[in-house]
Amino acid sequence: MKFIKFLFVGIVFGIVLTKSEAVSWYRIYEMFHFQSFHMFGIIMTAVVVGVIGVQIIKRTNMKDITGAPIVIPDKEKGFTGYLVGGTLFGLGWGLIGTCPGPMYILIGAGFYGIGVILLGALVGTYLYGVLKNKLPH
């Protein structure tokens, strides 16, 4: 029962993404072909809300639910890692037609073929964890 609030937020998030068509392969296809503003609008709204939220957290010295201060460390300086990682993420997103968050929503909506993609994402995440120390960062 302790984690029911997280389950509730996840369900609401899934409903919002589904109703906004952010999990639609067609909407993602339109975005990558620059045919529609729909997905760009959703992404830009998320970025703006995130920036405002982080600024509020930093400026008000907010605390988490246990009372500990929320500390957001500075990002590492560099360009190559972000370029390579962003390119791989974008290519995967374009080839598969979904990013990691909506994969769970699509399974919940009955698109069970996405399970193969989810398995690949989990294997890739595991392999990154194994090879992390050997990769240039």
PDB file of C-alpha atoms in Angstrom:
ATOM      1  CA  MET A   1       0.000   0.000   0.000  1.00  0.00           C
ATOM      2  CA  LYS A   2       3.016   2.265   0.491  1.00  0.00           C
ATOM      3  CA  PHE A   3       3.596   2.542  -3.268  1.00  0.00           C
ATOM      4  CA  ILE A   4      -0.042   2.941  -4.348  1.00  0.00           C
ATOM      5  CA  LYS A   5       0.479   6.667  -4.973  1.00  0.00           C
ATOM      6  CA  PHE A   6       3.192   5.862  -7.520  1.00  0.00           C
ATOM      7  CA  LEU A   7       0.943   3.345  -9.249  1.00  0.00           C
ATOM      8  CA  PHE A   8      -1.827   5.955  -9.372  1.00  0.00           C
ATOM      9  CA  VAL A   9       0.497   8.598 -10.881  1.00  0.00           C
ATOM     10  CA  GLY A  10       1.696   6.042 -13.458  1.00  0.00           C
ATOM     11  CA  ILE A  11      -1.862   5.182 -14.449  1.00  0.00           C
ATOM     12  CA  VAL A  12      -2.788   8.873 -14.795  1.00  0.00           C
ATOM     13  CA  PHE A  13       0.406   9.478 -16.813  1.00  0.00           C
ATOM     14  CA  GLY A  14      -0.482   6.579 -19.112  1.00  0.00           C
ATOM     15  CA  ILE A  15      -3.997   7.917 -19.627  1.00  0.00           C
ATOM     16  CA  VAL A  16      -2.672  11.406 -20.419  1.00  0.00           C
ATOM     17  CA  LEU A  17      -0.122  10.069 -22.917  1.00  0.00           C
ATOM     18  CA  THR A  18      -2.737   7.875 -24.566  1.00  0.00           C
ATOM     19  CA  LYS A  19      -5.386  10.595 -24.794  1.00  0.00           C
ATOM     20  CA  SER A  20      -2.851  13.126 -26.142  1.00  0.00           C
ATOM     21  CA  GLU A  21      -1.849  10.539 -28.792  1.00  0.00           C
ATOM     22  CA  ALA A  22       1.779  10.706 -27.659  1.00  0.00           C
ATOM     23  CA  VAL A  23       1.951   6.897 -27.907  1.00  0.00           C
ATOM     24  CA  SER A  24       0.635   6.860 -31.461  1.00  0.00           C
ATOM     25  CA  TRP A  25       3.077   5.509 -34.015  1.00  0.00           C
ATOM     26  CA  TYR A  26       1.443   7.755 -36.628  1.00  0.00           C
ATOM     27  CA  ARG A  27       2.032  10.898 -34.530  1.00  0.00           C
ATOM     28  CA  ILE A  28       5.684   9.933 -34.072  1.00  0.00           C
ATOM     29  CA  TYR A  29       5.979   9.252 -37.812  1.00  0.00           C
ATOM     30  CA  GLU A  30       4.547  12.730 -38.496  1.00  0.00           C
ATOM     31  CA  MET A  31       7.049  14.276 -36.092  1.00  0.00           C
ATOM     32  CA  PHE A  32      10.089  12.663 -37.698  1.00  0.00           C
ATOM     33  CA  HIS A  33       8.869  13.790 -41.130  1.00  0.00           C
ATOM     34  CA  PHE A  34       8.199  17.343 -39.868  1.00  0.00           C
ATOM     35  CA  GLN A  35       4.572  17.048 -40.996  1.00  0.00           C
ATOM     36  CA  SER A  36       2.873  18.029 -37.747  1.00  0.00           C
ATOM     37  CA  PHE A  37       3.518  20.203 -34.712  1.00  0.00           C
ATOM     38  CA  HIS A  38       1.606  17.834 -32.380  1.00  0.00           C
ATOM     39  CA  MET A  39       4.522  15.905 -30.842  1.00  0.00           C
ATOM     40  CA  PHE A  40       6.861  18.897 -30.882  1.00  0.00           C
ATOM     41  CA  GLY A  41       4.236  20.808 -28.904  1.00  0.00           C
ATOM     42  CA  ILE A  42       3.991  18.010 -26.332  1.00  0.00           C
ATOM     43  CA  ILE A  43       7.777  17.768 -26.003  1.00  0.00           C
ATOM     44  CA  MET A  44       8.255  21.542 -25.740  1.00  0.00           C
ATOM     45  CA  THR A  45       5.519  21.746 -23.101  1.00  0.00           C
ATOM     46  CA  ALA A  46       7.254  19.007 -21.099  1.00  0.00           C
ATOM     47  CA  VAL A  47      10.607  20.802 -21.356  1.00  0.00           C
ATOM     48  CA  VAL A  48       9.127  24.137 -20.217  1.00  0.00           C
ATOM     49  CA  VAL A  49       7.269  22.515 -17.307  1.00  0.00           C
ATOM     50  CA  GLY A  50      10.451  20.632 -16.349  1.00  0.00           C
ATOM     51  CA  VAL A  51      12.615  23.756 -16.421  1.00  0.00           C
ATOM     52  CA  ILE A  52      10.099  25.674 -14.311  1.00  0.00           C
ATOM     53  CA  GLY A  53       9.793  22.753 -11.885  1.00  0.00           C
ATOM     54  CA  VAL A  54      13.559  22.406 -11.448  1.00  0.00           C
ATOM     55  CA  GLN A  55      13.917  26.157 -10.889  1.00  0.00           C
ATOM     56  CA  ILE A  56      11.193  26.073  -8.237  1.00  0.00           C
ATOM     57  CA  ILE A  57      12.927  23.132  -6.520  1.00  0.00           C
ATOM     58  CA  LYS A  58      16.319  24.895  -6.584  1.00  0.00           C
ATOM     59  CA  ARG A  59      15.110  28.346  -5.501  1.00  0.00           C
ATOM     60  CA  THR A  60      12.832  27.220  -2.673  1.00  0.00           C
ATOM     61  CA  ASN A  61      15.195  24.550  -1.292  1.00  0.00           C
ATOM     62  CA  MET A  62      12.399  21.975  -1.457  1.00  0.00           C
ATOM     63  CA  LYS A  63      12.598  18.754   0.472  1.00  0.00           C
ATOM     64  CA  ASP A  64      11.525  15.274  -0.596  1.00  0.00           C
ATOM     65  CA  ILE A  65       8.802  13.280   1.167  1.00  0.00           C
ATOM     66  CA  THR A  66      11.302  12.073   3.802  1.00  0.00           C
ATOM     67  CA  GLY A  67      12.358  15.644   4.648  1.00  0.00           C
ATOM     68  CA  ALA A  68      15.787  15.430   2.997  1.00  0.00           C
ATOM     69  CA  PRO A  69      16.770  18.362   0.770  1.00  0.00           C
ATOM     70  CA  ILE A  70      16.471  17.736  -2.966  1.00  0.00           C
ATOM     71  CA  VAL A  71      19.896  18.107  -4.561  1.00  0.00           C
ATOM     72  CA  ILE A  72      20.184  18.303  -8.346  1.00  0.00           C
ATOM     73  CA  PRO A  73      23.840  17.873  -9.347  1.00  0.00           C
ATOM     74  CA  ASP A  74      25.266  19.776 -12.298  1.00  0.00           C
ATOM     75  CA  LYS A  75      25.534  17.857 -15.558  1.00  0.00           C
ATOM     76  CA  GLU A  76      28.934  16.658 -16.700  1.00  0.00           C
ATOM     77  CA  LYS A  77      30.607  18.889 -19.220  1.00  0.00           C
ATOM     78  CA  GLY A  78      31.058  17.361 -22.634  1.00  0.00           C
ATOM     79  CA  PHE A  79      29.486  17.132 -26.014  1.00  0.00           C
ATOM     80  CA  THR A  80      30.361  13.804 -27.603  1.00  0.00           C
ATOM     81  CA  GLY A  81      28.510  11.614 -25.106  1.00  0.00           C
ATOM     82  CA  TYR A  82      25.323  13.641 -25.441  1.00  0.00           C
ATOM     83  CA  LEU A  83      25.607  13.667 -29.226  1.00  0.00           C
ATOM     84  CA  VAL A  84      26.159   9.902 -29.485  1.00  0.00           C
ATOM     85  CA  GLY A  85      23.537   9.063 -26.853  1.00  0.00           C
ATOM     86  CA  GLY A  86      20.955  11.414 -28.360  1.00  0.00           C
ATOM     87  CA  THR A  87      21.605  10.054 -31.834  1.00  0.00           C
ATOM     88  CA  LEU A  88      21.194   6.436 -30.687  1.00  0.00           C
ATOM     89  CA  PHE A  89      18.054   7.333 -28.738  1.00  0.00           C
ATOM     90  CA  GLY A  90      16.578   9.195 -31.717  1.00  0.00           C
ATOM     91  CA  LEU A  91      17.409   6.400 -34.145  1.00  0.00           C
ATOM     92  CA  GLY A  92      15.835   3.818 -31.869  1.00  0.00           C
ATOM     93  CA  TRP A  93      12.796   6.019 -31.395  1.00  0.00           C
ATOM     94  CA  GLY A  94      12.447   6.521 -35.135  1.00  0.00           C
ATOM     95  CA  LEU A  95      12.928   2.842 -35.996  1.00  0.00           C
ATOM     96  CA  ILE A  96      10.658   1.461 -33.308  1.00  0.00           C
ATOM     97  CA  GLY A  97       8.080   4.240 -33.299  1.00  0.00           C
ATOM     98  CA  THR A  98       8.080   4.732 -29.539  1.00  0.00           C
ATOM     99  CA  CYS A  99      10.346   5.893 -26.758  1.00  0.00           C
ATOM    100  CA  PRO A 100      10.839   3.953 -23.502  1.00  0.00           C
ATOM    101  CA  GLY A 101       7.983   5.454 -21.443  1.00  0.00           C
ATOM    102  CA  PRO A 102       5.109   4.597 -23.795  1.00  0.00           C
ATOM    103  CA  MET A 103       6.327   1.015 -24.236  1.00  0.00           C
ATOM    104  CA  TYR A 104       4.603   0.068 -20.985  1.00  0.00           C
ATOM    105  CA  ILE A 105       1.495   2.016 -21.965  1.00  0.00           C
ATOM    106  CA  LEU A 106       1.310   0.189 -25.300  1.00  0.00           C
ATOM    107  CA  ILE A 107       1.537  -3.178 -23.546  1.00  0.00           C
ATOM    108  CA  GLY A 108      -1.229  -2.048 -21.187  1.00  0.00           C
ATOM    109  CA  ALA A 109      -3.305  -1.011 -24.200  1.00  0.00           C
ATOM    110  CA  GLY A 110      -3.025  -4.523 -25.664  1.00  0.00           C
ATOM    111  CA  PHE A 111      -0.216  -4.074 -28.201  1.00  0.00           C
ATOM    112  CA  TYR A 112       1.684  -7.143 -27.027  1.00  0.00           C
ATOM    113  CA  GLY A 113       4.153  -7.133 -29.933  1.00  0.00           C
ATOM    114  CA  ILE A 114       5.908  -4.236 -28.222  1.00  0.00           C
ATOM    115  CA  GLY A 115       7.006  -6.809 -25.611  1.00  0.00           C
ATOM    116  CA  VAL A 116       9.832  -7.815 -27.965  1.00  0.00           C
ATOM    117  CA  ILE A 117      10.957  -4.173 -28.066  1.00  0.00           C
ATOM    118  CA  LEU A 118      10.709  -3.917 -24.278  1.00  0.00           C
ATOM    119  CA  LEU A 119      12.834  -7.043 -23.928  1.00  0.00           C
ATOM    120  CA  GLY A 120      15.440  -5.514 -26.260  1.00  0.00           C
ATOM    121  CA  ALA A 121      15.430  -2.289 -24.226  1.00  0.00           C
ATOM    122  CA  LEU A 122      15.940  -4.220 -20.996  1.00  0.00           C
ATOM    123  CA  VAL A 123      18.785  -6.269 -22.505  1.00  0.00           C
ATOM    124  CA  GLY A 124      20.393  -3.058 -23.823  1.00  0.00           C
ATOM    125  CA  THR A 125      20.094  -1.422 -20.405  1.00  0.00           C
ATOM    126  CA  TYR A 126      21.642  -4.472 -18.757  1.00  0.00           C
ATOM    127  CA  LEU A 127      24.522  -4.534 -21.257  1.00  0.00           C
ATOM    128  CA  TYR A 128      25.161  -0.827 -20.646  1.00  0.00           C
ATOM    129  CA  GLY A 129      25.372  -1.542 -16.923  1.00  0.00           C
ATOM    130  CA  VAL A 130      27.885  -4.338 -17.562  1.00  0.00           C
ATOM    131  CA  LEU A 131      30.004  -2.290 -19.994  1.00  0.00           C
ATOM    132  CA  LYS A 132      29.606   1.131 -18.352  1.00  0.00           C
ATOM    133  CA  ASN A 133      33.081   1.229 -16.812  1.00  0.00           C
ATOM    134  CA  LYS A 134      34.717   0.282 -20.119  1.00  0.00           C
ATOM    135  CA  LEU A 135      32.930   2.972 -22.158  1.00  0.00           C
ATOM    136  CA  PRO A 136      34.302   6.479 -22.621  1.00  0.00           C
ATOM    137  CA  HIS A 137      32.273   9.002 -20.635  1.00  0.00           C
TER     138      HIS A 137
END
